[in-house]
Short mmCIF file of C-alpha atoms in Angstrom, two decimals:
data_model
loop_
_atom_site.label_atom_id
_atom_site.label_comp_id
_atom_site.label_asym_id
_atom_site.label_seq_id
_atom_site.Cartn_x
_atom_site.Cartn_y
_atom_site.Cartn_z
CA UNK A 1 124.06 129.79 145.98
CA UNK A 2 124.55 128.30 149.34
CA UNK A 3 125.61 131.51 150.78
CA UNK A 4 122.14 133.27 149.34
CA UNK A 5 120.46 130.53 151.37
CA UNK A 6 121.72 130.92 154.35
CA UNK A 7 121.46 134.72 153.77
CA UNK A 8 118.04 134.18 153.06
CA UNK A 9 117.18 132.21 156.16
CA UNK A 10 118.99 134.31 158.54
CA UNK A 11 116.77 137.30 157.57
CA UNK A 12 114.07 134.86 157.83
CA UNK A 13 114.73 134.52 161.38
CA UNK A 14 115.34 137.76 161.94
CA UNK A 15 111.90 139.25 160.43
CA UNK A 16 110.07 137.05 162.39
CA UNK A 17 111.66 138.22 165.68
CA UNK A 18 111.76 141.99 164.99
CA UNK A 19 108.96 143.35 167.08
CA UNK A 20 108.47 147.18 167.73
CA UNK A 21 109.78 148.42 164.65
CA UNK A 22 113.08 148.88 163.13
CA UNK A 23 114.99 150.41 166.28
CA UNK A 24 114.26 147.09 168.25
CA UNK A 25 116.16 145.43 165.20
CA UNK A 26 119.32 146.63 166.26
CA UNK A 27 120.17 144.13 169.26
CA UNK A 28 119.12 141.02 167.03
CA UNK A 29 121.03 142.23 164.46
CA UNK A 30 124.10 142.32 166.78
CA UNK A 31 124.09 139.60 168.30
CA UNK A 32 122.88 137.78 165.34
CA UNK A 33 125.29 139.09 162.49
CA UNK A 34 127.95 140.74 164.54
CA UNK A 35 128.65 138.75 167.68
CA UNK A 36 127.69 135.17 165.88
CA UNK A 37 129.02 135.46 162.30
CA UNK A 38 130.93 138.24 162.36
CA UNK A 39 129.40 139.34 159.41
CA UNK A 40 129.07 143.36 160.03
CA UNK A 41 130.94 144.98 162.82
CA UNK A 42 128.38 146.92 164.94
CA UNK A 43 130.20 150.31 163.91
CA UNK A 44 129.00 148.92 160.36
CA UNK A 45 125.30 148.18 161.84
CA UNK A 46 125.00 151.61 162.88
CA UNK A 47 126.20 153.45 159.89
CA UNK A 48 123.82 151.29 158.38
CA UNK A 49 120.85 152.78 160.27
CA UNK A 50 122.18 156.12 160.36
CA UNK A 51 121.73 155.98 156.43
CA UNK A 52 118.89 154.07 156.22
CA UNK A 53 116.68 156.62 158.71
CA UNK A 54 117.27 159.35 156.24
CA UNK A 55 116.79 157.47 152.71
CA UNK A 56 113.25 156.75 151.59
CA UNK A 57 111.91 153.65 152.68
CA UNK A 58 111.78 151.72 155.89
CA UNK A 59 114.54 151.78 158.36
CA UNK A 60 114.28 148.14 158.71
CA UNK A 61 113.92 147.32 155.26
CA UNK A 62 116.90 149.38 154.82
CA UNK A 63 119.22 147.83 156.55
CA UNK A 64 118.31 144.47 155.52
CA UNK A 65 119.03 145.67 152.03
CA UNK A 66 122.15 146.93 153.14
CA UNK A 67 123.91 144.02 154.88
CA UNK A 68 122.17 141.97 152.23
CA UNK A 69 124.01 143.91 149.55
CA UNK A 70 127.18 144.10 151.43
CA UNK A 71 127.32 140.18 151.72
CA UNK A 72 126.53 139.07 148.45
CA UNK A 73 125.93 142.24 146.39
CA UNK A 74 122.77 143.21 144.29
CA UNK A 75 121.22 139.45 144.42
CA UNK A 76 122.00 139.09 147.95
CA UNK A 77 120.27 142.64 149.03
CA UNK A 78 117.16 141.32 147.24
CA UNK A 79 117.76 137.73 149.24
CA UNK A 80 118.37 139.73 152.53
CA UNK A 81 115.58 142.05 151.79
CA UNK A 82 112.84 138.75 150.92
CA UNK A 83 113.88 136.69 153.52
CA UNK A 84 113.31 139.49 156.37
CA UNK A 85 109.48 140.32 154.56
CA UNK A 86 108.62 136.81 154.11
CA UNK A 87 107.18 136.01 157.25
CA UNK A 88 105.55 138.62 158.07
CA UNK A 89 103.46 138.76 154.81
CA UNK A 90 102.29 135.16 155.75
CA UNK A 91 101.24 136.03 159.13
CA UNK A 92 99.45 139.45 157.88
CA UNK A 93 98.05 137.74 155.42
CA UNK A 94 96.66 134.68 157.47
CA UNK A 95 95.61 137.59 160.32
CA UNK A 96 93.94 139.40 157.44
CA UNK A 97 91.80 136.26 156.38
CA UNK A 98 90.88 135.06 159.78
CA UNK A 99 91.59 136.51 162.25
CA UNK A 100 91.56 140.57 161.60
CA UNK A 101 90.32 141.40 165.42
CA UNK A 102 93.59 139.42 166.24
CA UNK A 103 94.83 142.95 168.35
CA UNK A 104 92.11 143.03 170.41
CA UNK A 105 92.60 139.85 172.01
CA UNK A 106 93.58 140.80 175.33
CA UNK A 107 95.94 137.44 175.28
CA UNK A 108 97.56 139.14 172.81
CA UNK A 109 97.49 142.82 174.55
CA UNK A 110 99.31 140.98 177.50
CA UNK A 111 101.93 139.68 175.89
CA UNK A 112 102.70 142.88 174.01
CA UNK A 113 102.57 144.85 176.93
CA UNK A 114 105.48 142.27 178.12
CA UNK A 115 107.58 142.73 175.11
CA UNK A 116 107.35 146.28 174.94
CA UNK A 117 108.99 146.09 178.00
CA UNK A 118 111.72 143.73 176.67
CA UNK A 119 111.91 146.05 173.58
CA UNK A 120 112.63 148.90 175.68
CA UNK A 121 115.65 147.50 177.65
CA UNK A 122 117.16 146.24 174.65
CA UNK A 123 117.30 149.19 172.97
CA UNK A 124 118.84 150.74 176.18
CA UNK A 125 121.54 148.57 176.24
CA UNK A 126 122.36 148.96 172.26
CA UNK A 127 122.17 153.06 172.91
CA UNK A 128 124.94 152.33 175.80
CA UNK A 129 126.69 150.18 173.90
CA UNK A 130 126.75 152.25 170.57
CA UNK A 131 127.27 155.74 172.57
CA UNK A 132 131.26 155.12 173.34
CA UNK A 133 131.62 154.76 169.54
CA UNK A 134 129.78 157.85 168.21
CA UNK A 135 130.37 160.27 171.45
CA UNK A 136 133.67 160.84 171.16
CA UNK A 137 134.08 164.51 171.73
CA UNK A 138 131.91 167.50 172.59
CA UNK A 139 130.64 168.64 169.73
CA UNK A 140 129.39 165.16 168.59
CA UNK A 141 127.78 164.85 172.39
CA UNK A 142 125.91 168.47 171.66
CA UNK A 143 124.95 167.07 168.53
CA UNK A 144 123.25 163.84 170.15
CA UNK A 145 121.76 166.69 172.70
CA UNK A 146 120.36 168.43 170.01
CA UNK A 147 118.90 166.01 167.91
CA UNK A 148 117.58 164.00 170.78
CA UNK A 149 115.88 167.03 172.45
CA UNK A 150 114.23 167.79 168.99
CA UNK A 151 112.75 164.35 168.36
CA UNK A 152 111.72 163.71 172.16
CA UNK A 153 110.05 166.69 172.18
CA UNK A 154 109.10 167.08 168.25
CA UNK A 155 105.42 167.12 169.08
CA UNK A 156 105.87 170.59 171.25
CA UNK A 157 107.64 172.34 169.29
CA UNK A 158 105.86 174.75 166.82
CA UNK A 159 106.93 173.64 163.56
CA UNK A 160 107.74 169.06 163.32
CA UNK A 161 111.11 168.78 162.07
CA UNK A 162 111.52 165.84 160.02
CA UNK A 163 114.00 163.16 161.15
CA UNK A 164 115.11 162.20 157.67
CA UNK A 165 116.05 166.40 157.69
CA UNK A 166 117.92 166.11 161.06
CA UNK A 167 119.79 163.16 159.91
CA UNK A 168 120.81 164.92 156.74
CA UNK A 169 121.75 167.94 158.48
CA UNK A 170 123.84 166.41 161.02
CA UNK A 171 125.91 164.50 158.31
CA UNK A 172 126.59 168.30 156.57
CA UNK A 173 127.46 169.03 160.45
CA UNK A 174 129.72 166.50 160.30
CA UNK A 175 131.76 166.95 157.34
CA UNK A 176 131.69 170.54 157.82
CA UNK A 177 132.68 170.63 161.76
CA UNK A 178 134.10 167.16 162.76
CA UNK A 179 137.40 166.58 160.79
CA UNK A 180 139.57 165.92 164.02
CA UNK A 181 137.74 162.89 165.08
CA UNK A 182 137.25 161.98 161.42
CA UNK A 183 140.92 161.86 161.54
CA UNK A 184 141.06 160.16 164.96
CA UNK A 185 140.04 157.15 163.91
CA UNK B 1 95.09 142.47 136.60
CA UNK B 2 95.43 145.96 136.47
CA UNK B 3 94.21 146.16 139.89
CA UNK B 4 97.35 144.34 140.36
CA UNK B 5 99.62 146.56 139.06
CA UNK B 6 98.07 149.27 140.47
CA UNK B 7 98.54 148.27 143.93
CA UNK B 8 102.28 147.78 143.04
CA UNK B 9 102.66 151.37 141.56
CA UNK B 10 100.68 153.09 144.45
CA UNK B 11 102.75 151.28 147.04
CA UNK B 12 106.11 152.29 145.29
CA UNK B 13 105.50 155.98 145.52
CA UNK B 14 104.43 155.15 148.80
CA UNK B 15 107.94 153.19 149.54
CA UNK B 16 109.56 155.89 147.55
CA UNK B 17 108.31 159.07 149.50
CA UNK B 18 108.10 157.75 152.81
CA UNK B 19 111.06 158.20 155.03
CA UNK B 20 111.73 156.70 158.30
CA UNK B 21 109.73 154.42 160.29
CA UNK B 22 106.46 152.65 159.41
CA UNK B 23 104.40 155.65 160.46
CA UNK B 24 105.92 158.04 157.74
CA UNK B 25 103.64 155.57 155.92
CA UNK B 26 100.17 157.02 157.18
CA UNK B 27 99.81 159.74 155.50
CA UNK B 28 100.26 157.36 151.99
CA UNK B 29 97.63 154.75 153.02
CA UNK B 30 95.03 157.58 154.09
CA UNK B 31 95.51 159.21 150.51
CA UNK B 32 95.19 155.80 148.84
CA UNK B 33 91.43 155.49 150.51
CA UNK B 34 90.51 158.42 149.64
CA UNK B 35 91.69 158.07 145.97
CA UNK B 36 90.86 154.66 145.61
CA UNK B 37 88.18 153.35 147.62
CA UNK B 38 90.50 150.00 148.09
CA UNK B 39 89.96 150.43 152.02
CA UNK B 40 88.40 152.46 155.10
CA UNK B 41 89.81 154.99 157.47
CA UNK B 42 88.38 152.36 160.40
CA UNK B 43 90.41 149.77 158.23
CA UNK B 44 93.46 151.83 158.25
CA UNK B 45 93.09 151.92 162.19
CA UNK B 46 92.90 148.16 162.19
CA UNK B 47 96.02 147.54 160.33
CA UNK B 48 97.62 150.15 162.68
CA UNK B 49 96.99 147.83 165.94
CA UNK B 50 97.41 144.10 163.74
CA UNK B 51 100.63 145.60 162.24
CA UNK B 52 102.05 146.34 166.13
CA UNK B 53 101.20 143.16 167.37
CA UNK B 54 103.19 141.44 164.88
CA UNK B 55 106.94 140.86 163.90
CA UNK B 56 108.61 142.75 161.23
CA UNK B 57 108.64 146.31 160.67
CA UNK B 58 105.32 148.12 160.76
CA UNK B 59 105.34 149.61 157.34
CA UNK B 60 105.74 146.99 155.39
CA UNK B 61 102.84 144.95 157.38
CA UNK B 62 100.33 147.47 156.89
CA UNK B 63 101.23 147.40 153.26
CA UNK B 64 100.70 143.54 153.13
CA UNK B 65 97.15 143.96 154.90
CA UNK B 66 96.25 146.94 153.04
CA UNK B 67 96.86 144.98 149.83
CA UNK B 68 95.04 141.90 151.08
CA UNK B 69 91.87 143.99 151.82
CA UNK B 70 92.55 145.09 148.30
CA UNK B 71 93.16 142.07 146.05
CA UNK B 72 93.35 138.71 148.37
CA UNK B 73 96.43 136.89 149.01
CA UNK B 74 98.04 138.38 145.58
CA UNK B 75 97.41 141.86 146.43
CA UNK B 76 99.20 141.46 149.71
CA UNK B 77 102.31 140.11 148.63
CA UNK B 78 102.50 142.71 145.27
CA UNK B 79 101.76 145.41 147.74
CA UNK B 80 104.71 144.77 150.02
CA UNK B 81 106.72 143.92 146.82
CA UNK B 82 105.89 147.48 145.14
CA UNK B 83 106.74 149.10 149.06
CA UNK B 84 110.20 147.81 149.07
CA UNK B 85 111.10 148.04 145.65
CA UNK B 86 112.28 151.79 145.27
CA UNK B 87 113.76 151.47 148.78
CA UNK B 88 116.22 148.32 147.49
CA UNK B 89 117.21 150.54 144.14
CA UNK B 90 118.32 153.34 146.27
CA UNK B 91 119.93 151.83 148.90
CA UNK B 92 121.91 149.14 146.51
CA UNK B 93 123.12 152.41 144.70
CA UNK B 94 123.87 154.19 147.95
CA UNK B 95 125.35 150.98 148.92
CA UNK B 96 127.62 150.58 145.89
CA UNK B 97 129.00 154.37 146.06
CA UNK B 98 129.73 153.94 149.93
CA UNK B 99 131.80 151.20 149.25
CA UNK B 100 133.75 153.42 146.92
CA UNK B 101 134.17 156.48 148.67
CA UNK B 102 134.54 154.05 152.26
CA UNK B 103 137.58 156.12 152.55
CA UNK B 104 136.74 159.48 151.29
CA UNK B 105 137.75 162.11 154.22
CA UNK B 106 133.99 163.83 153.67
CA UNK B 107 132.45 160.91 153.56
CA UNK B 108 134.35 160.13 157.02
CA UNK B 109 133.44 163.16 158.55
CA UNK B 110 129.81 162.73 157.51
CA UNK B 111 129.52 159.42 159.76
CA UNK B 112 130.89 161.26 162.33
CA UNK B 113 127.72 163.56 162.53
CA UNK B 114 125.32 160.89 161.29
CA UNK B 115 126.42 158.58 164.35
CA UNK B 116 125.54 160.97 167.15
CA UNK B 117 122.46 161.74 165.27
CA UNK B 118 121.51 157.82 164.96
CA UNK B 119 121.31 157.12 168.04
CA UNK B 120 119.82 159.82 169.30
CA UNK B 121 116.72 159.15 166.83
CA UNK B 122 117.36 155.55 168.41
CA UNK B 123 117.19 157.30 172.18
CA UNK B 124 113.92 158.94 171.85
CA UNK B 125 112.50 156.41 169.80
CA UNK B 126 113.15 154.41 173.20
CA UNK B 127 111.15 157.31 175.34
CA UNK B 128 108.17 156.43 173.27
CA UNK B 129 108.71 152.83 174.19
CA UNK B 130 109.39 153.52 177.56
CA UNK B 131 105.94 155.93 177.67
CA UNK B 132 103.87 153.04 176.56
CA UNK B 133 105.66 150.12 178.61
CA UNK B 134 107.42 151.31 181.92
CA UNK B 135 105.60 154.59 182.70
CA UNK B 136 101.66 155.84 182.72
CA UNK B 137 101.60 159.17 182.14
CA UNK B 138 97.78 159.36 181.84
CA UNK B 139 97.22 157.54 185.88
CA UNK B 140 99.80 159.96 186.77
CA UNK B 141 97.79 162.74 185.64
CA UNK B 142 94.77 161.22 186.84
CA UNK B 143 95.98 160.88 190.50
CA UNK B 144 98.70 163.04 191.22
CA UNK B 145 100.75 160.93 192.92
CA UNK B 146 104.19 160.41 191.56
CA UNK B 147 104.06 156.61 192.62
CA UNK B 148 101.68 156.38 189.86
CA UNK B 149 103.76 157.26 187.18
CA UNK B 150 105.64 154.04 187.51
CA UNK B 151 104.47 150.92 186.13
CA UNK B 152 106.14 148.69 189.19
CA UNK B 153 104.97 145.10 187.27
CA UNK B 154 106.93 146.60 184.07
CA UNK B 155 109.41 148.21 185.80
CA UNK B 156 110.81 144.89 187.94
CA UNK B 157 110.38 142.77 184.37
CA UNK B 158 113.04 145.07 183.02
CA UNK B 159 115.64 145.05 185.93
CA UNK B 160 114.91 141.58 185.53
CA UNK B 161 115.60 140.93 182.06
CA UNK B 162 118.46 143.61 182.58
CA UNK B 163 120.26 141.51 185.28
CA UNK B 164 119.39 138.14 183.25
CA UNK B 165 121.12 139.44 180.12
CA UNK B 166 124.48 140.87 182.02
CA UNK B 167 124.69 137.51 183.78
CA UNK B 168 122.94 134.97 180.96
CA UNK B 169 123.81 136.26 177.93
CA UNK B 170 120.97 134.32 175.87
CA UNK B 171 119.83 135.51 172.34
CA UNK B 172 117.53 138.59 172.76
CA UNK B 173 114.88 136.33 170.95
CA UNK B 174 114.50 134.38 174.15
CA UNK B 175 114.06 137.23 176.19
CA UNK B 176 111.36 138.22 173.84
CA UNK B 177 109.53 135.00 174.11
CA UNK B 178 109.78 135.31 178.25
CA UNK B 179 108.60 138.63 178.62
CA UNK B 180 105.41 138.02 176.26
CA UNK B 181 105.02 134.64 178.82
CA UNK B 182 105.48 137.36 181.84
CA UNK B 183 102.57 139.70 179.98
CA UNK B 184 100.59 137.20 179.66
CA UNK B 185 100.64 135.57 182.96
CA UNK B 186 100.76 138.35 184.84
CA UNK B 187 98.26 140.67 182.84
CA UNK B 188 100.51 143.53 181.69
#
């Protein structure tokens, strides 16, 4: 019971941090559950993304469910899952009643304009950090080449390919194509 | 009450069918005006920029304000109930068969391509941040001049919290916190 509290109030914490959506998740959720309680390696964190971008739902939701389930099984994915949702219902809700031209107060344009910036360094860093683990041979660096090229530049291209298909379609690429470094590890 | 349970059922198929990000979500919530007159196009634009601006993921915000448009502080909190709901079921059961197969060669070579493909998703999502927060494409089409392109304000904040976090090491919550004290003071 203990252990679904503290479950709870980690996801808690990290709900209310998460700004620019799910991606920017991925450094809390490192240092938070894998450098400070060791409770998901960051190879685990981002198999948990990989899956969670191409299952329906949202990639941050996902993952919460994920870790949540992987601590304390099917009551601690719905604790995980709560807790991360739980404060950001209150302040939607509170913005809803009061305060619904809250975005257009340019105090509040400012200081997003400074954590976008934030956002976007992070999210560097966890790409550099993540890259020595899942480019470990050609093929799987062509594969971040394609992919990348086809979501940078989805909007050009004649015909949107959805991500949820690329994800899917690199996993087939994988188990058809990649048994040596499957066997590396 | 009905209108309650409504609101949960809508926003399941929502959380069932979309996939991704919060924005797979659009499409959903512009159906659901049209169908049920709970709330505006201009109100769906609204929840857009309110659901940005706050923490959490972006989906499941504009879910909680769409259902508080809808049905007060109840419909809010069944709305984002009914968006996560089908999402938990599938990925418990995904969870539960991952665990099993952990060690399953196919399932080992299948991470193998899903990696690379993660983080490339997670690369260009980072362009788009990078588009609205380091560079101006718009002034630099405006003006021509490459030095334009370059937001130099943004540009030292990130060197700075890039040096700060090789050398500091603090949670990336207080970086956070600083750079929306640095927007704010400085006028990003």
């Amino acid at each position: 019971m203990k252990e679904l509290w503290e479950l709870f109030i980690v996801f808690l914490r990290i709900g209310s941090v998460t700004f620019g959506g799910g991606y920017a998740m991925l450094p809390i959720l490192t240092r938070d559950l894998a450098e400070n309680r060791h409770w998901a390696t960051e190879d685990e964190l981002m198999d948990y993304f990989a899956v969670g971008q191409c299952t329906p739902g949202i990639i941050a939701i996902n993952v919460s469910t994920f870790i949540g389930y992987k601590k304390k099984g099917i009551p601690g994915a719905v604790v995980a899952t709560l807790g991360f949702v739980t404060i950001p219902i209150v302040l939607i809700l509170i913005i809803a009643a009061a305060l619904s031209n809250f975005a257009s107060y340019p105090v509040v344009q400012h200081a997003l304009a400074g954590v976008r910036v934030c956002v976007f360094v992070l999210v560097v860093q966890a790409v550099v950090r993540l890259w020595k683990k899942s480019i470990v041979s050609v093929k799987t660096f062509l594969l971040y080449l394609a992919v990348f090229l086809l979501m940078a530049f989805s909007r050009k291209l004649p015909v949107s390919i959805p991500a949820a298909v690329l994800v899917l379609a690199s996993g087939l690429f994988g188990v058809v194509a990649c048994r040596e470094e499957a066997e590396q590890k | 009450m009905t209108l309650l349970a409504s609101l949960f059922f809508r926003f399941a198929q929502v959380g069932l069918f979309s996939i991704g990000g919060g924005m797979a979500t659009l499409p959903f919530l512009y159906e659901m005006s049209q169908a049920t007159g709970w709330f505006t196009t201009s109100d769906i634009a609204n929840m857009i920029a309110v659901s940005e601006c706050t923490p959490g993921a972006i989906g499941v915000n504009m879910a909680t304000y769409a259902g508080s448009i809808t049905a007060g502080i109840l419909g809010g909190v069944v709305a984002t109930l009914g968006l996560v709901t089908p999402s938990v079921i599938v990925i418990v059961i995904i969870a539960q068969f991952l665990e099993k197969f952990r060690d399953n060669m196919y399932v080992k070579r299948a991470f193998v391509g899903l990696r690379p493909a993660s983080i490339a998703m997670i690369s260009a999502a980072a362009i788009n941040v990078a588009a609205a927060s380091v560079v101006d494409a718009a002034a630099y089409r405006l003006t021509g001049n490459l030095a334009d392109f370059f937001r130099w304000p943004a540009i030292l904040l990130a060197l700075g919290i890039a040096l700060a976090q090789k050398k500091l090491r603090w949670h990336p919550v207080v970086f956070i916190a600083l750079s929306a004290v640095v927007g704010i003071v400085f006028r990003f």
